[in-house]
Short mmCIF file of C-alpha atoms in Angstrom, two decimals:
data_model
loop_
_atom_site.label_atom_id
_atom_site.label_comp_id
_atom_site.label_asym_id
_atom_site.label_seq_id
_atom_site.Cartn_x
_atom_site.Cartn_y
_atom_site.Cartn_z
CA UNK A 10 -21.41 7.69 -12.70
CA UNK A 11 -18.46 6.43 -14.72
CA UNK A 12 -16.81 5.04 -11.56
CA UNK A 13 -19.98 3.12 -10.61
CA UNK A 14 -20.23 1.55 -14.15
CA UNK A 15 -16.50 0.73 -14.04
CA UNK A 16 -16.99 -1.07 -10.51
CA UNK A 17 -20.04 -2.82 -11.73
CA UNK A 18 -18.51 -3.94 -14.94
CA UNK A 19 -15.52 -5.54 -12.95
CA UNK A 20 -17.91 -7.24 -10.53
CA UNK A 21 -19.93 -8.56 -13.34
CA UNK A 22 -17.05 -10.25 -14.90
CA UNK A 23 -16.69 -12.64 -11.86
CA UNK A 24 -20.60 -12.90 -11.22
CA UNK A 25 -20.69 -16.36 -12.98
CA UNK A 26 -24.19 -17.11 -11.78
CA UNK A 27 -25.45 -13.77 -12.96
CA UNK A 28 -27.21 -13.09 -9.61
CA UNK A 29 -25.29 -9.93 -8.55
CA UNK A 30 -23.00 -12.00 -6.24
CA UNK A 31 -19.39 -13.02 -6.34
CA UNK A 32 -17.48 -15.73 -4.52
CA UNK A 33 -15.61 -14.02 -1.61
CA UNK A 34 -12.42 -15.48 -2.87
CA UNK A 35 -12.52 -13.38 -6.06
CA UNK A 36 -12.86 -10.12 -4.14
CA UNK A 37 -9.02 -9.27 -4.50
CA UNK A 38 -9.09 -9.97 -8.29
CA UNK A 39 -12.10 -7.73 -8.65
CA UNK A 40 -10.44 -4.79 -6.76
CA UNK A 41 -7.28 -5.39 -8.82
CA UNK A 42 -9.41 -5.49 -12.07
CA UNK A 43 -10.65 -2.04 -11.02
CA UNK A 44 -7.14 -0.76 -10.57
CA UNK A 45 -6.53 -1.06 -6.95
CA UNK A 46 -3.49 -2.74 -5.35
CA UNK A 47 -4.73 -4.21 -2.09
CA UNK A 48 -2.69 -6.35 0.28
CA UNK A 49 -3.96 -9.83 1.28
CA UNK A 50 -4.70 -8.38 4.73
CA UNK A 51 -6.74 -5.56 3.27
CA UNK A 52 -8.74 -8.02 0.99
CA UNK A 53 -9.55 -10.21 4.04
CA UNK A 54 -10.70 -7.15 6.00
CA UNK A 55 -13.02 -6.18 3.25
CA UNK A 56 -14.26 -9.74 2.97
CA UNK A 57 -15.20 -9.57 6.59
CA UNK A 58 -16.96 -6.26 6.13
CA UNK A 59 -18.75 -7.30 2.91
CA UNK A 60 -19.52 -10.99 3.10
CA UNK A 61 -23.32 -11.88 3.39
CA UNK A 62 -24.86 -11.95 6.86
CA UNK A 63 -24.84 -14.71 7.85
CA UNK A 64 -21.61 -15.62 5.94
CA UNK A 65 -22.22 -18.05 2.90
CA UNK A 66 -19.14 -17.43 0.89
CA UNK A 67 -20.76 -14.68 -1.29
CA UNK A 68 -20.58 -10.84 -1.72
CA UNK A 69 -23.48 -8.90 -3.16
CA UNK A 70 -22.95 -6.08 -5.73
CA UNK A 71 -25.27 -3.79 -3.40
CA UNK A 72 -22.86 -4.18 -0.54
CA UNK A 73 -19.78 -3.99 -2.59
CA UNK A 74 -20.50 -0.96 -4.64
CA UNK A 75 -20.74 1.77 -2.14
CA UNK A 76 -17.68 0.41 -0.15
CA UNK A 77 -15.66 0.07 -3.25
CA UNK A 78 -16.55 3.60 -4.51
CA UNK A 79 -15.64 5.07 -1.08
CA UNK A 80 -12.22 3.20 -1.12
CA UNK A 81 -11.35 4.51 -4.61
CA UNK A 82 -12.44 8.02 -3.76
CA UNK A 83 -10.41 7.94 -0.41
CA UNK A 84 -7.54 6.30 -2.49
CA UNK A 85 -7.48 3.45 -0.17
CA UNK A 86 -5.70 1.17 -2.57
CA UNK A 87 -3.07 3.56 -4.23
CA UNK A 88 -1.52 2.46 -7.59
CA UNK A 89 2.06 2.23 -8.14
CA UNK A 90 3.41 4.71 -10.85
CA UNK A 91 4.72 3.70 -14.19
CA UNK A 92 8.26 4.79 -12.80
CA UNK A 93 7.95 2.75 -9.69
CA UNK A 94 6.95 -0.43 -11.56
CA UNK A 95 9.63 0.02 -14.26
CA UNK A 96 12.34 0.27 -11.33
CA UNK A 97 10.89 -2.96 -9.74
CA UNK A 98 11.22 -4.83 -13.07
CA UNK A 99 14.56 -3.47 -13.66
CA UNK A 100 15.74 -5.04 -10.24
CA UNK A 101 14.54 -8.37 -11.79
CA UNK A 102 16.47 -7.79 -14.88
CA UNK A 103 20.09 -7.06 -13.77
CA UNK A 104 21.28 -7.82 -17.48
CA UNK A 105 19.01 -4.97 -18.78
CA UNK A 106 17.43 -7.30 -21.40
CA UNK A 107 14.12 -5.41 -21.36
CA UNK A 108 12.20 -8.66 -20.44
CA UNK A 109 11.91 -11.30 -17.87
CA UNK A 110 10.86 -14.82 -18.73
CA UNK A 111 7.58 -16.21 -17.73
CA UNK A 112 9.42 -18.99 -15.60
CA UNK A 113 11.32 -16.23 -13.77
CA UNK A 114 8.14 -14.39 -13.09
CA UNK A 115 6.24 -17.50 -12.05
CA UNK A 116 8.96 -18.26 -9.56
CA UNK A 117 8.97 -14.80 -8.05
CA UNK A 118 5.09 -14.53 -7.84
CA UNK A 119 4.92 -17.90 -6.15
CA UNK A 120 7.82 -17.64 -3.79
CA UNK A 121 8.29 -13.98 -2.80
CA UNK A 122 6.24 -11.58 -0.76
CA UNK A 123 2.67 -12.39 -0.76
CA UNK A 124 2.52 -15.41 -3.01
CA UNK A 125 0.08 -15.30 -5.91
CA UNK A 126 -2.47 -18.08 -6.21
CA UNK A 127 -2.20 -20.08 -9.47
CA UNK A 128 -5.32 -18.31 -10.56
CA UNK A 129 -3.97 -14.78 -9.90
CA UNK A 130 -0.69 -15.81 -11.77
CA UNK A 131 -2.48 -17.06 -14.56
CA UNK A 132 -4.71 -13.81 -14.82
CA UNK A 133 -1.53 -11.67 -14.44
CA UNK A 134 0.42 -13.54 -17.10
CA UNK A 135 -2.61 -13.61 -19.48
CA UNK A 136 -2.23 -9.71 -19.70
CA UNK A 137 1.49 -9.74 -20.25
CA UNK A 138 2.93 -9.53 -23.63
CA UNK A 139 4.92 -12.10 -25.90
CA UNK A 140 3.86 -15.11 -23.93
CA UNK A 141 4.20 -17.10 -27.08
CA UNK A 142 7.94 -16.38 -26.82
CA UNK A 143 8.03 -17.07 -23.02
CA UNK A 144 8.75 -13.57 -22.29
CA UNK A 145 7.27 -10.47 -20.45
CA UNK A 146 8.42 -7.34 -22.12
CA UNK A 147 7.92 -5.36 -18.97
CA UNK A 148 7.85 -1.84 -20.50
CA UNK A 149 4.62 -2.69 -22.39
CA UNK A 150 3.30 -4.49 -19.40
CA UNK A 151 3.84 -1.52 -17.11
CA UNK A 152 2.10 0.76 -19.67
CA UNK A 153 -0.90 -1.52 -19.82
CA UNK A 154 -0.97 -1.71 -15.71
CA UNK A 155 -0.75 2.10 -15.50
CA UNK A 156 -3.13 3.14 -18.16
CA UNK A 157 -5.89 0.79 -17.47
CA UNK A 158 -7.38 2.69 -14.64
CA UNK A 159 -8.60 6.18 -15.69
CA UNK A 160 -10.69 6.98 -12.68
CA UNK A 161 -8.06 9.03 -10.84
#
């Protein structure tokens, strides 16, 4: 199925050894690459459910695929809408400039809510636009975030 292929493709991006396993610390990133928006608590719960037995720090594709397919079909990790994301960015941009600076975003993502790891922050910023100017033009970024996942 298309969904199965999409999940496998995202998993494969993080299967650095090409042995159908990923480091359990990359699970949240894989889920986000598929379009899910899990909390850290949800990621930890999934790690406990999916980690090899006995635990060795890795998750196999064979265990991940059916669980992730069901999670998507059950809408376990609902996505934020374009409108919700634009409202959130508008709060961060009281001057209504249409952008936030990379340094503002880095500070927010490292210090507010569930802090991003440096790797997660780097990945998120890599997808943002106009990094050469030190700006995230959030309308373009929101469109990217909400159109990537076409499974729902």
